PDB file of C-alpha atoms in Angstrom:
ATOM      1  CA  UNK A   1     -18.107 -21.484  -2.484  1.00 48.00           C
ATOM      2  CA  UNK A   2     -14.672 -22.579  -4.337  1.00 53.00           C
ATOM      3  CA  UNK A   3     -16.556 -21.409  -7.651  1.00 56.00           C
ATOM      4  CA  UNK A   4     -16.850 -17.868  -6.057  1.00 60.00           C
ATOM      5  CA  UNK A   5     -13.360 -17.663  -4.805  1.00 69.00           C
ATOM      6  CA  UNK A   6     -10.325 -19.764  -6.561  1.00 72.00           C
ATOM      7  CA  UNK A   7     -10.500 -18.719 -10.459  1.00 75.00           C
ATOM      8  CA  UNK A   8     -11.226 -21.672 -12.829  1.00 78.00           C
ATOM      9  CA  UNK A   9      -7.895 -20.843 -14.501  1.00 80.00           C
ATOM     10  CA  UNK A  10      -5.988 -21.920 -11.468  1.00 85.00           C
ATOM     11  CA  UNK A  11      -3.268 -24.844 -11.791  1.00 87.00           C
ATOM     12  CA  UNK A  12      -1.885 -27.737  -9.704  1.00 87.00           C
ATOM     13  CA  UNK A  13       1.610 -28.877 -10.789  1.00 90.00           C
ATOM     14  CA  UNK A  14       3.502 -31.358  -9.734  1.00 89.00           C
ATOM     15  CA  UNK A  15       6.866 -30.015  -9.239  1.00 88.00           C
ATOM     16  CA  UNK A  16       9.557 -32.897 -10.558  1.00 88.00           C
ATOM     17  CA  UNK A  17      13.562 -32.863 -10.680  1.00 88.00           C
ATOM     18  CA  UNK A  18      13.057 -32.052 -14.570  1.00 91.00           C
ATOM     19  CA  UNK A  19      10.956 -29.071 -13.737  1.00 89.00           C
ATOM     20  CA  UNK A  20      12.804 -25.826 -14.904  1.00 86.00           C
ATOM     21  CA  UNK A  21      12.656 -22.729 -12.571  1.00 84.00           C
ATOM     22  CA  UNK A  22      11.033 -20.466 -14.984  1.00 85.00           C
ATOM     23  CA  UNK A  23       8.139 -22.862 -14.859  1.00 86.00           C
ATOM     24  CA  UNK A  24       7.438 -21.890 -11.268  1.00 86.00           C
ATOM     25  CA  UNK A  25       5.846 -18.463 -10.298  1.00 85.00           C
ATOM     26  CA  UNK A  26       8.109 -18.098  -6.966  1.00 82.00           C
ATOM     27  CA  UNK A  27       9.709 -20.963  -5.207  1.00 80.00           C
ATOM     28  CA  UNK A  28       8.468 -22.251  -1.746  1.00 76.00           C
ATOM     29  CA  UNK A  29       9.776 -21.893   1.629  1.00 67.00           C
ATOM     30  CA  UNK A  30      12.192 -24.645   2.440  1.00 67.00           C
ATOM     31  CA  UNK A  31      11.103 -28.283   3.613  1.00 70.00           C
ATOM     32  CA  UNK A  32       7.509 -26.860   1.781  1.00 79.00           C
ATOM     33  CA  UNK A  33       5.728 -29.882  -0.133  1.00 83.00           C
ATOM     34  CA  UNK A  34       3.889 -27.513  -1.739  1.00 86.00           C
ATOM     35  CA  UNK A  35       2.928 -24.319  -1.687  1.00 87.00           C
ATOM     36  CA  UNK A  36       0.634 -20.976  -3.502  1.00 89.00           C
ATOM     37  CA  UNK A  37       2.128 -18.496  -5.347  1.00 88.00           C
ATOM     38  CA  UNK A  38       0.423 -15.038  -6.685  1.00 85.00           C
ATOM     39  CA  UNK A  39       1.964 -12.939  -8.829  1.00 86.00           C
ATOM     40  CA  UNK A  40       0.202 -10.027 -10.795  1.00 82.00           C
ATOM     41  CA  UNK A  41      -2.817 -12.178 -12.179  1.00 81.00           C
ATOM     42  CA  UNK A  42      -0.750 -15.790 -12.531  1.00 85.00           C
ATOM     43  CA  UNK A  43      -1.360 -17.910  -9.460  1.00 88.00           C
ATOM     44  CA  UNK A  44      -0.714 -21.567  -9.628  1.00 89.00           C
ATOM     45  CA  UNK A  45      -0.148 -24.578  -6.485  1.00 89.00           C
ATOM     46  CA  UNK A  46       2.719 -26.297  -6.670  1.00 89.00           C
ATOM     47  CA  UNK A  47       3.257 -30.148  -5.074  1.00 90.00           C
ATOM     48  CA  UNK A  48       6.887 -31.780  -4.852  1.00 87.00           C
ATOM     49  CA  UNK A  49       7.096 -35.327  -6.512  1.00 85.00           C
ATOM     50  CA  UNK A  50       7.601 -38.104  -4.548  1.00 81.00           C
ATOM     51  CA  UNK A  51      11.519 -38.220  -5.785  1.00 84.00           C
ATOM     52  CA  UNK A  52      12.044 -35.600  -3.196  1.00 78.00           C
ATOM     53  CA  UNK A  53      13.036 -36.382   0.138  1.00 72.00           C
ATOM     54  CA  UNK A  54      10.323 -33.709   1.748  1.00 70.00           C
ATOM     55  CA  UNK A  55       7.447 -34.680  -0.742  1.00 76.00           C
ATOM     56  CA  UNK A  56       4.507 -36.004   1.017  1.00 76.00           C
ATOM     57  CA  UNK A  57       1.458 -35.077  -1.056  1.00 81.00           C
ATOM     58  CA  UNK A  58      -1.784 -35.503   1.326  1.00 79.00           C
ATOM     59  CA  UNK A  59      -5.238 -34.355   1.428  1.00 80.00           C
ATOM     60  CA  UNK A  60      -4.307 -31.864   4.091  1.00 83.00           C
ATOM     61  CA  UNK A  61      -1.800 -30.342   1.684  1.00 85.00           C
ATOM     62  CA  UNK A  62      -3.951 -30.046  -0.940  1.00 85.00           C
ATOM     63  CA  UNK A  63      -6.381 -28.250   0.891  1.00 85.00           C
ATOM     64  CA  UNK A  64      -3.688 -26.050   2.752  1.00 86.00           C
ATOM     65  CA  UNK A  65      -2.662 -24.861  -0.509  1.00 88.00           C
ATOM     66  CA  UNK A  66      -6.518 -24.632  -2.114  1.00 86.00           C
ATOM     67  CA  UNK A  67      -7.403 -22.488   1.203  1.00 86.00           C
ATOM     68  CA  UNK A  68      -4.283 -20.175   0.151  1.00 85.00           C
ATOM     69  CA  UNK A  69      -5.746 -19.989  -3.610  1.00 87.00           C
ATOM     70  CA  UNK A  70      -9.597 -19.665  -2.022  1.00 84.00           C
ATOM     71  CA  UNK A  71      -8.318 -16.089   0.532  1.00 85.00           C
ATOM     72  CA  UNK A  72      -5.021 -14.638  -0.994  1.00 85.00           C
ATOM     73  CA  UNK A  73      -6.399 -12.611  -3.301  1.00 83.00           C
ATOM     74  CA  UNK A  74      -9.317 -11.800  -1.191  1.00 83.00           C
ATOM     75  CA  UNK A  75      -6.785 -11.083   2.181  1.00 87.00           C
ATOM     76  CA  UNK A  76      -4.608  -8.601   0.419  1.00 86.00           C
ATOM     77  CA  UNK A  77      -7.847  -6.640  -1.158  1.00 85.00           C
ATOM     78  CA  UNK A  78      -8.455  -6.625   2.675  1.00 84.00           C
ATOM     79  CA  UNK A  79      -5.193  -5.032   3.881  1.00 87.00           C
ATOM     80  CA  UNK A  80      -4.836  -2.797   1.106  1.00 89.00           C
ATOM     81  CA  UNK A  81      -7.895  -0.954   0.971  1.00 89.00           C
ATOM     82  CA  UNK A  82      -9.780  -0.289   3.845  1.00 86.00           C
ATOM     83  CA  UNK A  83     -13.047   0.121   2.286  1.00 86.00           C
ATOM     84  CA  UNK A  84     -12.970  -3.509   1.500  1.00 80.00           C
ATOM     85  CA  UNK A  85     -15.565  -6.152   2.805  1.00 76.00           C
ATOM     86  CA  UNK A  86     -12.812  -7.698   4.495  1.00 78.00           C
ATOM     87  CA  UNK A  87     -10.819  -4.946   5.789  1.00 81.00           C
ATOM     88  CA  UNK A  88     -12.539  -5.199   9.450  1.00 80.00           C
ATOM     89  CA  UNK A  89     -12.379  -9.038   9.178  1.00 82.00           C
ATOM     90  CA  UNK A  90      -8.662  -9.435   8.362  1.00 85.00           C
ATOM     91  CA  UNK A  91      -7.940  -6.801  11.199  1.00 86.00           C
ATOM     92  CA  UNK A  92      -9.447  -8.816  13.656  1.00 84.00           C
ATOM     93  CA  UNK A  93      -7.955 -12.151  12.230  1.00 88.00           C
ATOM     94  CA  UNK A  94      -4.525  -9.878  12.568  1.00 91.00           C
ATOM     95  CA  UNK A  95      -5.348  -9.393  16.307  1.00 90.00           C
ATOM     96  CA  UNK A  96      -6.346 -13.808  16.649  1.00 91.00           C
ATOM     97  CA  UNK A  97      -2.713 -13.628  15.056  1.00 95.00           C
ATOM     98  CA  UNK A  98      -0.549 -11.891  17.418  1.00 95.00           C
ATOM     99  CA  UNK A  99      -2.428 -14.095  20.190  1.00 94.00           C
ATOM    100  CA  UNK A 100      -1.306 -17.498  18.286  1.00 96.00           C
ATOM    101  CA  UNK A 101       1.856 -16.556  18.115  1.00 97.00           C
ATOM    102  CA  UNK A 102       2.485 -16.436  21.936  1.00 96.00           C
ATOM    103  CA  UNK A 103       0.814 -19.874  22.341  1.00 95.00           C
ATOM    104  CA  UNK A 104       2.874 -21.324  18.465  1.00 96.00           C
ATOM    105  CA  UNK A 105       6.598 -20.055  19.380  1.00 96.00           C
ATOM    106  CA  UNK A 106       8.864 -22.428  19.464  1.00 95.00           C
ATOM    107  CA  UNK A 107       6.260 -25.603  18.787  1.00 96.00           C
ATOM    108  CA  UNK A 108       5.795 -27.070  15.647  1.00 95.00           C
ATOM    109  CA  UNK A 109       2.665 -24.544  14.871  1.00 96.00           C
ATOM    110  CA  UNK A 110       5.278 -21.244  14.500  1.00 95.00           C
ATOM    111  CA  UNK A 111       4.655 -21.403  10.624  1.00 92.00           C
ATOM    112  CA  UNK A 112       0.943 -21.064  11.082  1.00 94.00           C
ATOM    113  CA  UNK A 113       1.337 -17.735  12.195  1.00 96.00           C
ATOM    114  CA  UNK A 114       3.724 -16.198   9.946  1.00 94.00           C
ATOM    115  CA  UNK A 115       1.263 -14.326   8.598  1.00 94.00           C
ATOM    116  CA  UNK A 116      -2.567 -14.232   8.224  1.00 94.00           C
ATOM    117  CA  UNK A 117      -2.793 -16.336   5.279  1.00 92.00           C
ATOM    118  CA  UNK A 118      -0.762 -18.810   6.788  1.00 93.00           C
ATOM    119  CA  UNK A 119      -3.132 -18.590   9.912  1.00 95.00           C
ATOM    120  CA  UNK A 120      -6.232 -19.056   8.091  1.00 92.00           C
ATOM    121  CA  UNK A 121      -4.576 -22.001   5.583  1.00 91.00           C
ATOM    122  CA  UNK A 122      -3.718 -24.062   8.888  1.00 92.00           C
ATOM    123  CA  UNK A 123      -6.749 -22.639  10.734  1.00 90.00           C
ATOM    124  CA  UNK A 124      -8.906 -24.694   7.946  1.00 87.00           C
ATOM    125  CA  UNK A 125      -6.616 -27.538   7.405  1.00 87.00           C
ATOM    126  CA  UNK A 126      -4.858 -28.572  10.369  1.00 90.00           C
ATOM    127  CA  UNK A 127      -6.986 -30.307  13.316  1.00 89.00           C
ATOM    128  CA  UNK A 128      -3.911 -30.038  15.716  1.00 92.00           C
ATOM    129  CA  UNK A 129      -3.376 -26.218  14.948  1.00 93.00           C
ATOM    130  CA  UNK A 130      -7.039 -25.637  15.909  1.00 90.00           C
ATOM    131  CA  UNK A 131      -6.804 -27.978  18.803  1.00 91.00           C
ATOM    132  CA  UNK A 132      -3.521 -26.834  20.164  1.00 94.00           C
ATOM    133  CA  UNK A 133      -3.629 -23.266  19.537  1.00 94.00           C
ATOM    134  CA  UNK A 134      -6.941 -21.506  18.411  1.00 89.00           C
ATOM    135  CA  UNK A 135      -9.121 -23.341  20.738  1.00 88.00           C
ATOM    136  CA  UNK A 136      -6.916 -22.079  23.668  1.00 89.00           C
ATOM    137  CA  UNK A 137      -7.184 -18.319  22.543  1.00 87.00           C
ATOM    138  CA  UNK A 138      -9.440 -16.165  24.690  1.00 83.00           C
ATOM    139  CA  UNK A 139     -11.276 -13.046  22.599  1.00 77.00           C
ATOM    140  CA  UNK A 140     -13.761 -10.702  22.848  1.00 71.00           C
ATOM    141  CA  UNK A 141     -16.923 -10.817  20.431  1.00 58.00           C
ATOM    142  CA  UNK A 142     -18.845  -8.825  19.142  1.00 59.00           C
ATOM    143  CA  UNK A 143     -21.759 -11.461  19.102  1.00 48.00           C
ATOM    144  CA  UNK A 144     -23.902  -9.454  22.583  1.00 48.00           C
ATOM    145  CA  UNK A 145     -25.319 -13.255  23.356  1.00 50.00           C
ATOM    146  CA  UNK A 146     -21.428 -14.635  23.854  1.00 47.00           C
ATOM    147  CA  UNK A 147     -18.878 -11.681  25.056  1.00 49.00           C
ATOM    148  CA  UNK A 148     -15.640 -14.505  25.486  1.00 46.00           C
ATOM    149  CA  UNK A 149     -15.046 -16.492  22.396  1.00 52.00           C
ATOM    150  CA  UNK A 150     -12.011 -18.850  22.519  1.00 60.00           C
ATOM    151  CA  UNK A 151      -9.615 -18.600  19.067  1.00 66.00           C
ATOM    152  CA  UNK A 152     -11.048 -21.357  17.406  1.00 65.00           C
ATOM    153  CA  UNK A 153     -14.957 -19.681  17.920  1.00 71.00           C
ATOM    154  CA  UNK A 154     -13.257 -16.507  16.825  1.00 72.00           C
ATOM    155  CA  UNK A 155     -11.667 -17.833  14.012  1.00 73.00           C
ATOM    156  CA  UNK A 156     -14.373 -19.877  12.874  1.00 74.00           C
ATOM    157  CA  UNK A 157     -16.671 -16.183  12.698  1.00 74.00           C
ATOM    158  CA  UNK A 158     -14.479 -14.461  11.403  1.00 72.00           C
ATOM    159  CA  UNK A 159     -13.665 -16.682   8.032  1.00 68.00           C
ATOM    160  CA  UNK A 160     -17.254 -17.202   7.572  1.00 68.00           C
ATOM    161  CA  UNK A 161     -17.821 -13.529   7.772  1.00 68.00           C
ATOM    162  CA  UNK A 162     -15.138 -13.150   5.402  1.00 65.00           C
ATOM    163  CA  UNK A 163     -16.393 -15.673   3.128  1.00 60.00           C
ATOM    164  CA  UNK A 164     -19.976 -14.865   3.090  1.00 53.00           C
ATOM    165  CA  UNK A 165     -20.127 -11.191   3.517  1.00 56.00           C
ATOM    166  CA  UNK A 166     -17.057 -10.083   1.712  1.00 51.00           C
ATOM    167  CA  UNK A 167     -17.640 -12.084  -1.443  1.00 47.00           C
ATOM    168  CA  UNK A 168     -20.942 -11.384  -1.772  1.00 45.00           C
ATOM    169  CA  UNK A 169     -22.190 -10.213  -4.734  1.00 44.00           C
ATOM    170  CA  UNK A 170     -24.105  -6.554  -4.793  1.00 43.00           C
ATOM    171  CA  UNK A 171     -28.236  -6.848  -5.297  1.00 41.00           C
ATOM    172  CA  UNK A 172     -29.806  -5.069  -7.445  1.00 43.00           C
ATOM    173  CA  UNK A 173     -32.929  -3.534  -8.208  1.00 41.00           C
ATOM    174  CA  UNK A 174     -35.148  -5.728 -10.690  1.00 42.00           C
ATOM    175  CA  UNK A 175     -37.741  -3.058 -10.724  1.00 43.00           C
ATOM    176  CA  UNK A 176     -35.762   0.074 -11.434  1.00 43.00           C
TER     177      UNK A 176
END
């Protein structure tokens, strides 16, 4: 799956006190450890060094940031052209959205719904996020044998429809 959607090309660096700013694609929000960046066709993940005070490099912010570098490109395809896979998917993940941020505002989730690629980066990577939020979330599907999904349920469809639908490749005809 990460072969199909984060380009081979795509680099981790380790952001040090030495590192100069035209080295970085766009600089993260503040307290970020890390963070993606996509600009034109450059895209890179960035991680603070430990000799910053907000550095904490996990497995959790690795794959925070690799979810980013997995959907961005994918997402905005999505919101800029309806005829996209996506484009139904990321509207619905837009509606899961405006429900997580009633539950997320003022708690320490708020930045997971800044936007939808925020949502779906802490959707995938962060157990309390799907716990505390998502899984509280009340939608309709459009599955006929379950008409109430909570968040999490919806989310869960709605990134593997996304993954597995909009990424496919087309088939074509062998024999003609």
């Amino acid at each position: 799956l990460l072969k199909r959607t984060v380009s081979k090309d795509l680099k981790i660096k380790m952001i040090t006190p030495a590192t100069l700013p035209e080295a970085v694609l766009e600089k993260g929000a503040d307290k970020s450890r890390g963070w993606y960046a996509l600009k034109g066709d450059q895209e890179g993940i960035y991680v603070l060094s430990p000799e910053f005070q907000d550095s904490q490099i996990t497995w959790d912010l690795l794959m925070h940031e690799l979810v980013h570098a997995a959907l961005a490109q994918g997402v905005e395809e999505a919101k800029t052209n309806p005829k996209s896979p996506a484009a139904e998917l990321v509207t619905e993940l837009e509606t899961l959205l405006e429900k997580a941020r009633e539950l997320a505002a003022g708690t320490q989730y708020e930045a997971a719904t800044a936007n939808v690629h925020e949502l779906l980066a802490w959707g995938l990577s962060n157990e309390g996020f799907q716990r505390d939020v998502l899984s509280k979330i009340q939608m309709e599907s459009k599955n006929k044998g379950n008409p109430l999904l909570n968040g999490f349920q919806k989310f869960i469809e709605a990134i593997t429809n996304f993954l597995f639908k909009s990424f496919q490749k087309p088939v074509t005809d062998q024999n003609g």
